[in-house]
Amino acid sequence: MTTMSAGKRSRTRRITFLVALAVFAQESTWNFYESQVPPLLREHLGSAALVGVLMGMDNLLGIFIQPWIGNRSDRTRTSWGRRMPYLVVGMPIAAALFVVIPHAASSLPLLVAVMFAYALVANTFKPIAEALVPDFIAPERRSRANAAVKIASSLTAIVAAVISIFLVDNHVGLAFAIPAIIMVLSVGVLAATVRDNRSPAYRAAVAEGLELRCVESKEPRVRDTFVEIVKDTDRSRLLLLVAIFLFGSAWAASRSLITPYGMEALDMPRGAAGGLTLPSGIAFILAAYPAAVLAERYGRLRVMTVGMSVFAAAMVLGTLLQTSTGATVALCLAAAGATCFLVNAVVVLWNLAPSARVFGTYAGMYTVGWAGGGFLGPALVGAMVDVTGWPLMLLDIAVVASLSIVVVARISALQRRTAPLTTKLRTVPQARHATSDGRSQK
């Protein structure tokens, strides 16, 4: 029994590492894209607003593409599995397009066309790799696996910064090539080591599909899944999507508006203001794994609520301490608190899924909620700043975060009320007797 448990843990660590590698490769290109494509656009455009619109194009595409592609992967059946075909095809194409970006910069129409092509292809596999987590890993260990994925994603910001410092000014083509090479090497490792047709969730989905085919039931589409969530008398999943959107709005505003906040409210120079978030990135990485362990011990919704409360309280603290040091401390505390939500929210959503057949669709829905918050959150908080002024920006963010706390608290109340029923009706074959928190029922 001990040997079997050790083997299971080894397989869990292996697939966690491979998924983290895939996400690291994807986010290496995305982070570098976000930091270095705007200067290429600025060579042709004088309007910062227009540059922002073009840079937001990938988020807009993702809102439409990612749920659809997640659902398509759920319905795919091949000898390689349902996720790997999309990664093996999509990642090399995206890498090739990424390499072309700096060489297309001499012409604005050509640059925009390549940007669009890259965003289109990269969005088609962005939710796929993360969906491997619930495919292979049991509910009670998904938070730890997702923590490793989030750490890998966070490390890409450091990689992008290092490449920018040492290569962009003199070797811009090489600078874009390095993240693309990382992506190609990573997909090579995945192609050689992962067959997701062996995953418990894939086997469960195939078995369930055969059963449903006997009664002439079709595979669920994105629209069918969303309608089912909306019509469900248990509002937990719908409320969770709302919470993801709200907290995504608060988080995005705390990152994207911090430079003008430092300049306007703290009277800092642009460079120093832009560096306010660097220590908080380290705090995020350090807090990710403890957030997963605490969630497995005390419950994911409880840990999410505490972390979100820490985030909101840190924003209030930053408002009271109107100095650069105070802002840095507040952002570090906020990042550590936010980790509790970012590591566990998608896991709760996966664990509330009615079937292993829709894990990819749910991963896409999570991304849409988060991307929607990232798209609208800075605008919402910016509008609040227009009324309250820059010195109160962190307090404005705390207000938005507080709304998400209320929603998650409501989900917790619903789960306590319906836990026995949820256990009976919403267990996937690989996760019998698991709550939405992934803790075993006695």
Short mmCIF file of C-alpha atoms in Angstrom, two decimals:
data_model
loop_
_atom_site.label_atom_id
_atom_site.label_comp_id
_atom_site.label_asym_id
_atom_site.label_seq_id
_atom_site.Cartn_x
_atom_site.Cartn_y
_atom_site.Cartn_z
CA MET A 1 0.00 0.00 0.00
CA THR A 2 2.87 2.32 0.82
CA THR A 3 4.55 1.48 -2.51
CA MET A 4 1.32 2.28 -4.38
CA SER A 5 0.97 5.60 -2.55
CA ALA A 6 4.59 6.51 -3.32
CA GLY A 7 4.05 5.67 -6.99
CA LYS A 8 0.91 7.80 -7.10
CA ARG A 9 2.72 10.75 -5.52
CA SER A 10 5.55 10.35 -8.03
CA ARG A 11 3.10 10.43 -10.95
CA THR A 12 1.38 13.48 -9.49
CA ARG A 13 4.70 15.34 -9.14
CA ARG A 14 5.69 14.35 -12.68
CA ILE A 15 2.52 15.61 -14.36
CA THR A 16 2.56 18.74 -12.19
CA PHE A 17 6.09 19.51 -13.39
CA LEU A 18 5.13 18.93 -17.02
CA VAL A 19 2.03 21.14 -16.83
CA ALA A 20 4.07 23.84 -15.07
CA LEU A 21 6.65 23.56 -17.86
CA ALA A 22 3.97 24.04 -20.51
CA VAL A 23 2.51 27.07 -18.73
CA PHE A 24 6.00 28.50 -18.18
CA ALA A 25 6.69 28.23 -21.92
CA GLN A 26 3.40 29.88 -22.86
CA GLU A 27 3.67 32.69 -20.34
CA SER A 28 7.30 33.40 -21.30
CA THR A 29 6.10 34.59 -24.69
CA TRP A 30 3.03 36.37 -23.29
CA ASN A 31 5.02 38.31 -20.67
CA PHE A 32 7.62 39.36 -23.19
CA TYR A 33 4.84 40.26 -25.63
CA GLU A 34 3.19 42.54 -23.05
CA SER A 35 6.45 44.32 -22.19
CA GLN A 36 8.12 44.69 -25.60
CA VAL A 37 5.40 44.94 -28.25
CA PRO A 38 4.12 48.37 -27.04
CA PRO A 39 7.46 50.07 -27.89
CA LEU A 40 7.21 48.61 -31.41
CA LEU A 41 3.74 50.09 -31.76
CA ARG A 42 4.89 53.43 -30.37
CA GLU A 43 7.26 53.75 -33.33
CA HIS A 44 4.17 54.16 -35.53
CA LEU A 45 1.49 55.52 -33.17
CA GLY A 46 1.47 58.63 -31.03
CA SER A 47 -1.75 57.72 -29.22
CA ALA A 48 -1.28 55.72 -26.02
CA ALA A 49 -4.98 54.87 -26.12
CA LEU A 50 -4.65 53.27 -29.55
CA VAL A 51 -1.59 51.33 -28.39
CA GLY A 52 -3.65 50.12 -25.44
CA VAL A 53 -6.51 49.04 -27.71
CA LEU A 54 -4.17 46.99 -29.90
CA MET A 55 -2.49 45.46 -26.85
CA GLY A 56 -5.91 44.51 -25.48
CA MET A 57 -6.75 42.64 -28.67
CA ASP A 58 -5.44 39.34 -27.28
CA ASN A 59 -7.73 39.58 -24.22
CA LEU A 60 -10.74 40.29 -26.42
CA LEU A 61 -9.94 37.33 -28.66
CA GLY A 62 -9.44 35.13 -25.61
CA ILE A 63 -12.92 35.87 -24.28
CA PHE A 64 -14.42 34.27 -27.40
CA ILE A 65 -11.82 31.64 -28.27
CA GLN A 66 -10.82 30.08 -24.95
CA PRO A 67 -14.19 28.66 -23.80
CA TRP A 68 -14.79 27.31 -27.31
CA ILE A 69 -11.37 25.67 -27.62
CA GLY A 70 -11.63 24.28 -24.09
CA ASN A 71 -14.95 22.70 -25.06
CA ARG A 72 -13.49 21.38 -28.32
CA SER A 73 -10.69 19.70 -26.40
CA ASP A 74 -13.25 18.16 -24.02
CA ARG A 75 -14.94 16.57 -27.04
CA THR A 76 -11.74 15.44 -28.78
CA ARG A 77 -10.91 11.74 -28.76
CA THR A 78 -7.55 10.61 -30.19
CA SER A 79 -4.91 8.00 -29.43
CA TRP A 80 -2.85 10.89 -28.00
CA GLY A 81 -5.68 12.15 -25.80
CA ARG A 82 -7.83 15.26 -25.94
CA ARG A 83 -5.39 18.02 -24.92
CA MET A 84 -2.02 17.10 -26.41
CA PRO A 85 -2.99 17.43 -30.12
CA TYR A 86 -3.80 21.12 -29.58
CA LEU A 87 -0.55 21.78 -27.71
CA VAL A 88 1.66 19.91 -30.18
CA VAL A 89 0.18 21.80 -33.15
CA GLY A 90 -0.49 25.21 -31.61
CA MET A 91 2.68 25.91 -29.64
CA PRO A 92 5.18 25.59 -32.54
CA ILE A 93 2.98 27.76 -34.79
CA ALA A 94 2.71 30.41 -32.07
CA ALA A 95 6.47 30.27 -31.52
CA ALA A 96 7.11 30.85 -35.24
CA LEU A 97 4.73 33.83 -35.32
CA PHE A 98 6.34 35.25 -32.17
CA VAL A 99 9.77 35.22 -33.81
CA VAL A 100 8.37 37.17 -36.77
CA ILE A 101 6.99 40.05 -34.65
CA PRO A 102 10.16 42.25 -34.49
CA HIS A 103 10.85 41.65 -38.19
CA ALA A 104 7.37 42.91 -39.06
CA ALA A 105 7.80 46.10 -37.01
CA SER A 106 8.84 48.25 -39.99
CA SER A 107 5.23 48.27 -41.24
CA LEU A 108 2.30 48.99 -38.92
CA PRO A 109 -0.29 46.97 -40.92
CA LEU A 110 2.09 44.00 -41.09
CA LEU A 111 2.93 44.26 -37.38
CA VAL A 112 -0.76 44.35 -36.43
CA ALA A 113 -1.46 41.37 -38.70
CA VAL A 114 1.30 39.30 -37.08
CA MET A 115 0.12 40.37 -33.61
CA PHE A 116 -3.40 39.26 -34.48
CA ALA A 117 -2.19 35.92 -35.85
CA TYR A 118 -0.04 35.25 -32.78
CA ALA A 119 -2.86 36.20 -30.37
CA LEU A 120 -5.31 34.03 -32.31
CA VAL A 121 -3.10 30.93 -32.25
CA ALA A 122 -1.77 31.41 -28.70
CA ASN A 123 -5.29 31.79 -27.33
CA THR A 124 -6.28 28.44 -28.83
CA PHE A 125 -4.04 26.51 -26.48
CA LYS A 126 -3.81 28.85 -23.49
CA PRO A 127 -6.44 27.02 -21.35
CA ILE A 128 -5.52 23.56 -22.64
CA ALA A 129 -2.35 22.94 -20.60
CA GLU A 130 -3.97 23.96 -17.31
CA ALA A 131 -6.87 21.59 -18.00
CA LEU A 132 -4.37 18.72 -17.70
CA VAL A 133 -4.31 19.38 -13.93
CA PRO A 134 -7.85 18.08 -13.22
CA ASP A 135 -7.41 15.42 -15.92
CA PHE A 136 -4.54 13.74 -14.08
CA ILE A 137 -4.69 14.95 -10.47
CA ALA A 138 -7.26 14.06 -7.83
CA PRO A 139 -9.32 16.91 -6.29
CA GLU A 140 -7.54 16.84 -2.93
CA ARG A 141 -4.15 17.59 -4.56
CA ARG A 142 -5.19 20.07 -7.26
CA SER A 143 -4.38 23.17 -5.22
CA ARG A 144 -0.76 22.10 -4.78
CA ALA A 145 -0.48 21.34 -8.49
CA ASN A 146 -2.05 24.66 -9.41
CA ALA A 147 0.30 26.45 -7.00
CA ALA A 148 3.25 25.02 -8.94
CA VAL A 149 1.64 26.22 -12.17
CA LYS A 150 1.15 29.73 -10.76
CA ILE A 151 4.75 29.84 -9.55
CA ALA A 152 5.95 28.85 -13.02
CA SER A 153 3.76 31.56 -14.53
CA SER A 154 5.09 34.18 -12.10
CA LEU A 155 8.71 33.27 -12.84
CA THR A 156 8.20 34.20 -16.50
CA ALA A 157 8.01 37.87 -15.52
CA ILE A 158 11.56 37.58 -14.18
CA VAL A 159 12.68 35.79 -17.35
CA ALA A 160 11.13 38.50 -19.53
CA ALA A 161 12.82 41.20 -17.46
CA VAL A 162 16.25 39.55 -17.75
CA ILE A 163 15.93 39.14 -21.52
CA SER A 164 14.82 42.76 -21.82
CA ILE A 165 17.76 44.05 -19.78
CA PHE A 166 20.47 42.15 -21.63
CA LEU A 167 19.24 41.75 -25.22
CA VAL A 168 16.43 44.05 -26.33
CA ASP A 169 18.47 47.20 -26.96
CA ASN A 170 21.08 45.56 -29.21
CA HIS A 171 19.61 42.23 -30.33
CA VAL A 172 15.84 42.56 -30.46
CA GLY A 173 15.40 39.65 -32.89
CA LEU A 174 17.33 37.30 -30.60
CA ALA A 175 15.38 38.59 -27.60
CA PHE A 176 12.10 37.52 -29.23
CA ALA A 177 13.61 34.22 -30.37
CA ILE A 178 14.58 33.02 -26.86
CA PRO A 179 11.00 32.73 -25.46
CA ALA A 180 9.97 31.06 -28.72
CA ILE A 181 12.79 28.52 -28.38
CA ILE A 182 11.73 27.83 -24.78
CA MET A 183 8.22 27.13 -26.06
CA VAL A 184 9.39 24.72 -28.78
CA LEU A 185 11.68 22.84 -26.38
CA SER A 186 8.87 22.57 -23.83
CA VAL A 187 6.36 21.18 -26.32
CA GLY A 188 9.00 18.69 -27.41
CA VAL A 189 9.30 17.43 -23.84
CA LEU A 190 5.52 17.26 -23.50
CA ALA A 191 5.12 15.42 -26.79
CA ALA A 192 7.68 12.82 -25.71
CA THR A 193 6.33 12.24 -22.20
CA VAL A 194 2.58 12.94 -21.97
CA ARG A 195 -0.29 10.86 -23.32
CA ASP A 196 -3.39 12.29 -21.75
CA ASN A 197 -5.53 9.43 -23.08
CA ARG A 198 -4.13 7.63 -20.01
CA SER A 199 -5.48 10.22 -17.58
CA PRO A 200 -8.28 9.19 -15.17
CA ALA A 201 -10.49 12.04 -16.40
CA TYR A 202 -10.06 11.09 -20.08
CA ARG A 203 -11.00 7.48 -19.36
CA ALA A 204 -13.98 8.62 -17.28
CA ALA A 205 -15.12 10.97 -20.06
CA VAL A 206 -14.88 8.22 -22.68
CA ALA A 207 -16.83 5.81 -20.47
CA GLU A 208 -19.48 8.41 -19.72
CA GLY A 209 -19.71 9.31 -23.41
CA LEU A 210 -20.37 5.68 -24.31
CA GLU A 211 -23.12 5.48 -21.71
CA LEU A 212 -24.76 8.66 -22.95
CA ARG A 213 -24.46 7.59 -26.57
CA CYS A 214 -26.65 4.62 -25.74
CA VAL A 215 -29.43 7.07 -24.82
CA GLU A 216 -28.62 9.36 -27.81
CA SER A 217 -27.28 12.21 -25.68
CA LYS A 218 -24.94 14.72 -27.36
CA GLU A 219 -21.63 16.00 -26.00
CA PRO A 220 -22.21 19.33 -24.16
CA ARG A 221 -21.34 22.53 -26.02
CA VAL A 222 -20.15 25.76 -24.40
CA ARG A 223 -23.63 27.24 -24.60
CA ASP A 224 -25.18 24.11 -23.09
CA THR A 225 -22.69 24.17 -20.21
CA PHE A 226 -23.25 27.87 -19.49
CA VAL A 227 -27.04 27.54 -19.65
CA GLU A 228 -26.86 24.60 -17.25
CA ILE A 229 -24.82 26.72 -14.81
CA VAL A 230 -27.26 29.64 -15.06
CA LYS A 231 -30.35 27.46 -14.59
CA ASP A 232 -28.95 25.38 -11.73
CA THR A 233 -30.84 26.01 -8.49
CA ASP A 234 -27.50 25.79 -6.67
CA ARG A 235 -25.93 29.15 -7.60
CA SER A 236 -22.41 28.22 -6.44
CA ARG A 237 -20.82 27.94 -9.89
CA LEU A 238 -22.46 31.09 -11.24
CA LEU A 239 -21.49 33.07 -8.16
CA LEU A 240 -17.94 31.75 -8.40
CA LEU A 241 -17.66 33.06 -11.97
CA VAL A 242 -18.90 36.45 -10.69
CA ALA A 243 -16.30 36.38 -7.89
CA ILE A 244 -13.56 35.54 -10.40
CA PHE A 245 -14.58 38.53 -12.49
CA LEU A 246 -14.73 40.90 -9.51
CA PHE A 247 -11.46 39.85 -7.92
CA GLY A 248 -9.82 39.78 -11.35
CA SER A 249 -10.92 43.41 -11.72
CA ALA A 250 -9.36 44.38 -8.39
CA TRP A 251 -6.13 42.49 -9.08
CA ALA A 252 -5.72 43.91 -12.59
CA ALA A 253 -6.30 47.45 -11.34
CA SER A 254 -3.71 46.98 -8.59
CA ARG A 255 -1.11 46.02 -11.21
CA SER A 256 -1.87 48.16 -14.24
CA LEU A 257 -2.57 51.47 -12.46
CA ILE A 258 0.20 51.34 -9.89
CA THR A 259 2.72 53.32 -11.98
CA PRO A 260 0.48 56.39 -12.40
CA TYR A 261 -0.54 56.01 -8.74
CA GLY A 262 3.10 56.21 -7.68
CA MET A 263 3.69 59.24 -9.88
CA GLU A 264 0.50 61.13 -8.96
CA ALA A 265 -0.12 60.15 -5.32
CA LEU A 266 3.43 59.48 -4.08
CA ASP A 267 5.31 61.93 -6.30
CA MET A 268 7.70 59.23 -7.54
CA PRO A 269 9.59 59.26 -10.85
CA ARG A 270 8.21 56.98 -13.56
CA GLY A 271 10.92 54.31 -13.29
CA ALA A 272 10.69 54.01 -9.52
CA ALA A 273 6.89 53.93 -9.65
CA GLY A 274 7.02 51.13 -12.21
CA GLY A 275 9.20 49.09 -9.84
CA LEU A 276 6.72 49.17 -6.96
CA THR A 277 5.28 45.77 -7.94
CA LEU A 278 8.60 43.87 -8.15
CA PRO A 279 8.84 42.88 -4.43
CA SER A 280 5.18 41.83 -4.50
CA GLY A 281 5.96 39.43 -7.35
CA ILE A 282 8.44 37.68 -5.07
CA ALA A 283 5.86 37.66 -2.26
CA PHE A 284 3.38 36.01 -4.63
CA ILE A 285 5.83 33.20 -5.47
CA LEU A 286 6.67 32.59 -1.80
CA ALA A 287 3.01 32.46 -0.77
CA ALA A 288 1.71 30.18 -3.55
CA TYR A 289 2.54 26.75 -2.09
CA PRO A 290 1.52 27.60 1.51
CA ALA A 291 -1.81 28.86 0.11
CA ALA A 292 -2.37 25.44 -1.45
CA VAL A 293 -1.41 23.50 1.69
CA LEU A 294 -3.63 25.66 3.91
CA ALA A 295 -6.52 25.24 1.48
CA GLU A 296 -6.25 21.46 1.60
CA ARG A 297 -6.24 21.54 5.39
CA TYR A 298 -8.85 24.19 6.16
CA GLY A 299 -10.94 24.33 2.98
CA ARG A 300 -10.43 26.26 -0.23
CA LEU A 301 -13.34 28.68 0.12
CA ARG A 302 -12.29 29.59 3.66
CA VAL A 303 -8.68 30.22 2.64
CA MET A 304 -9.84 32.21 -0.41
CA THR A 305 -11.99 34.42 1.81
CA VAL A 306 -9.17 35.05 4.27
CA GLY A 307 -6.71 35.81 1.44
CA MET A 308 -9.09 38.21 -0.27
CA SER A 309 -9.68 39.95 3.07
CA VAL A 310 -5.91 40.34 3.48
CA PHE A 311 -5.77 41.82 -0.02
CA ALA A 312 -8.50 44.37 0.76
CA ALA A 313 -6.99 45.23 4.15
CA ALA A 314 -3.59 45.74 2.51
CA MET A 315 -5.14 48.23 0.09
CA VAL A 316 -6.59 50.15 3.05
CA LEU A 317 -3.18 50.05 4.76
CA GLY A 318 -1.54 51.44 1.62
CA THR A 319 -4.06 54.27 1.62
CA LEU A 320 -3.17 55.15 5.20
CA LEU A 321 0.60 54.91 4.58
CA GLN A 322 1.02 57.33 1.68
CA THR A 323 4.71 56.63 1.08
CA SER A 324 6.66 54.50 -1.37
CA THR A 325 7.65 52.13 1.45
CA GLY A 326 4.08 51.91 2.63
CA ALA A 327 2.88 51.15 -0.90
CA THR A 328 5.53 48.44 -1.34
CA VAL A 329 4.60 46.76 1.94
CA ALA A 330 0.91 46.98 1.09
CA LEU A 331 1.43 45.46 -2.35
CA CYS A 332 3.47 42.58 -0.88
CA LEU A 333 0.73 41.79 1.64
CA ALA A 334 -1.90 42.13 -1.08
CA ALA A 335 -0.02 39.76 -3.40
CA ALA A 336 0.32 37.15 -0.67
CA GLY A 337 -3.40 37.40 0.05
CA ALA A 338 -4.34 37.31 -3.63
CA THR A 339 -2.37 34.08 -4.02
CA CYS A 340 -4.99 32.31 -1.90
CA PHE A 341 -7.60 33.18 -4.52
CA LEU A 342 -5.50 32.66 -7.64
CA VAL A 343 -4.29 29.21 -6.58
CA ASN A 344 -7.65 27.88 -5.41
CA ALA A 345 -10.49 29.52 -7.39
CA VAL A 346 -10.11 27.46 -10.56
CA VAL A 347 -9.70 24.32 -8.44
CA VAL A 348 -13.05 24.99 -6.74
CA LEU A 349 -14.60 25.49 -10.19
CA TRP A 350 -13.14 22.20 -11.46
CA ASN A 351 -14.36 20.38 -8.36
CA LEU A 352 -17.88 21.74 -8.90
CA ALA A 353 -17.94 20.41 -12.46
CA PRO A 354 -20.66 17.77 -12.95
CA SER A 355 -18.43 15.60 -15.13
CA ALA A 356 -14.86 15.03 -16.27
CA ARG A 357 -16.15 15.74 -19.79
CA VAL A 358 -16.20 19.52 -19.17
CA PHE A 359 -12.90 20.27 -17.41
CA GLY A 360 -11.55 22.12 -20.47
CA THR A 361 -14.74 24.14 -20.82
CA TYR A 362 -14.58 25.14 -17.16
CA ALA A 363 -10.91 26.13 -17.54
CA GLY A 364 -11.97 28.36 -20.44
CA MET A 365 -14.78 29.90 -18.39
CA TYR A 366 -12.36 30.69 -15.58
CA THR A 367 -10.05 32.40 -18.05
CA VAL A 368 -12.93 34.43 -19.51
CA GLY A 369 -13.97 35.62 -16.04
CA TRP A 370 -10.39 36.55 -15.15
CA ALA A 371 -9.68 38.18 -18.53
CA GLY A 372 -12.99 40.06 -18.34
CA GLY A 373 -11.95 41.46 -14.98
CA GLY A 374 -8.52 42.30 -16.39
CA PHE A 375 -10.16 44.14 -19.27
CA LEU A 376 -12.79 46.11 -17.32
CA GLY A 377 -11.23 46.38 -13.84
CA PRO A 378 -8.67 49.10 -14.62
CA ALA A 379 -11.36 51.10 -16.42
CA LEU A 380 -13.76 50.77 -13.47
CA VAL A 381 -11.16 51.76 -10.88
CA GLY A 382 -9.91 54.50 -13.20
CA ALA A 383 -13.42 55.94 -13.29
CA MET A 384 -13.55 55.82 -9.49
CA VAL A 385 -10.18 57.62 -9.38
CA ASP A 386 -11.62 60.37 -11.58
CA VAL A 387 -14.14 60.99 -8.78
CA THR A 388 -12.07 60.32 -5.65
CA GLY A 389 -8.56 61.27 -6.84
CA TRP A 390 -5.31 59.27 -7.08
CA PRO A 391 -4.52 59.28 -3.32
CA LEU A 392 -7.60 57.08 -2.73
CA MET A 393 -6.97 54.64 -5.60
CA LEU A 394 -5.98 51.75 -3.33
CA LEU A 395 -9.12 52.30 -1.29
CA ASP A 396 -11.17 52.16 -4.52
CA ILE A 397 -9.56 48.80 -5.30
CA ALA A 398 -10.43 47.60 -1.79
CA VAL A 399 -14.09 48.41 -2.46
CA VAL A 400 -14.10 46.22 -5.59
CA ALA A 401 -12.29 43.43 -3.74
CA SER A 402 -14.84 43.63 -0.91
CA LEU A 403 -17.63 42.87 -3.38
CA SER A 404 -15.85 39.67 -4.39
CA ILE A 405 -15.45 38.73 -0.71
CA VAL A 406 -19.20 39.02 -0.22
CA VAL A 407 -19.81 36.74 -3.20
CA VAL A 408 -17.38 34.06 -1.99
CA ALA A 409 -18.90 34.22 1.50
CA ARG A 410 -22.28 33.55 -0.12
CA ILE A 411 -20.83 30.54 -1.95
CA SER A 412 -19.48 29.20 1.35
CA ALA A 413 -22.95 29.50 2.89
CA LEU A 414 -24.51 27.66 -0.06
CA GLN A 415 -21.91 24.90 0.09
CA ARG A 416 -22.47 24.34 3.80
CA ARG A 417 -26.20 24.07 3.14
CA THR A 418 -25.97 21.74 0.14
CA ALA A 419 -22.77 19.76 0.82
CA PRO A 420 -24.45 16.33 1.15
CA LEU A 421 -26.44 16.84 -2.06
CA THR A 422 -23.41 18.20 -3.90
CA THR A 423 -21.42 15.13 -2.89
CA LYS A 424 -24.04 12.82 -4.37
CA LEU A 425 -24.76 14.69 -7.58
CA ARG A 426 -21.48 16.34 -8.52
CA THR A 427 -18.76 13.77 -8.18
CA VAL A 428 -16.70 12.80 -11.18
CA PRO A 429 -15.61 9.15 -11.41
CA GLN A 430 -12.03 9.94 -10.35
CA ALA A 431 -13.15 12.05 -7.37
CA ARG A 432 -15.87 10.17 -5.52
CA HIS A 433 -16.95 11.58 -2.16
CA ALA A 434 -15.22 14.97 -2.67
CA THR A 435 -16.65 18.35 -1.81
CA SER A 436 -16.06 21.45 -3.90
CA ASP A 437 -13.12 22.06 -1.59
CA GLY A 438 -11.72 18.65 -2.52
CA ARG A 439 -11.82 17.35 1.04
CA SER A 440 -13.03 13.82 1.64
CA GLN A 441 -16.40 13.26 3.22
CA LYS A 442 -16.46 10.91 6.20
#
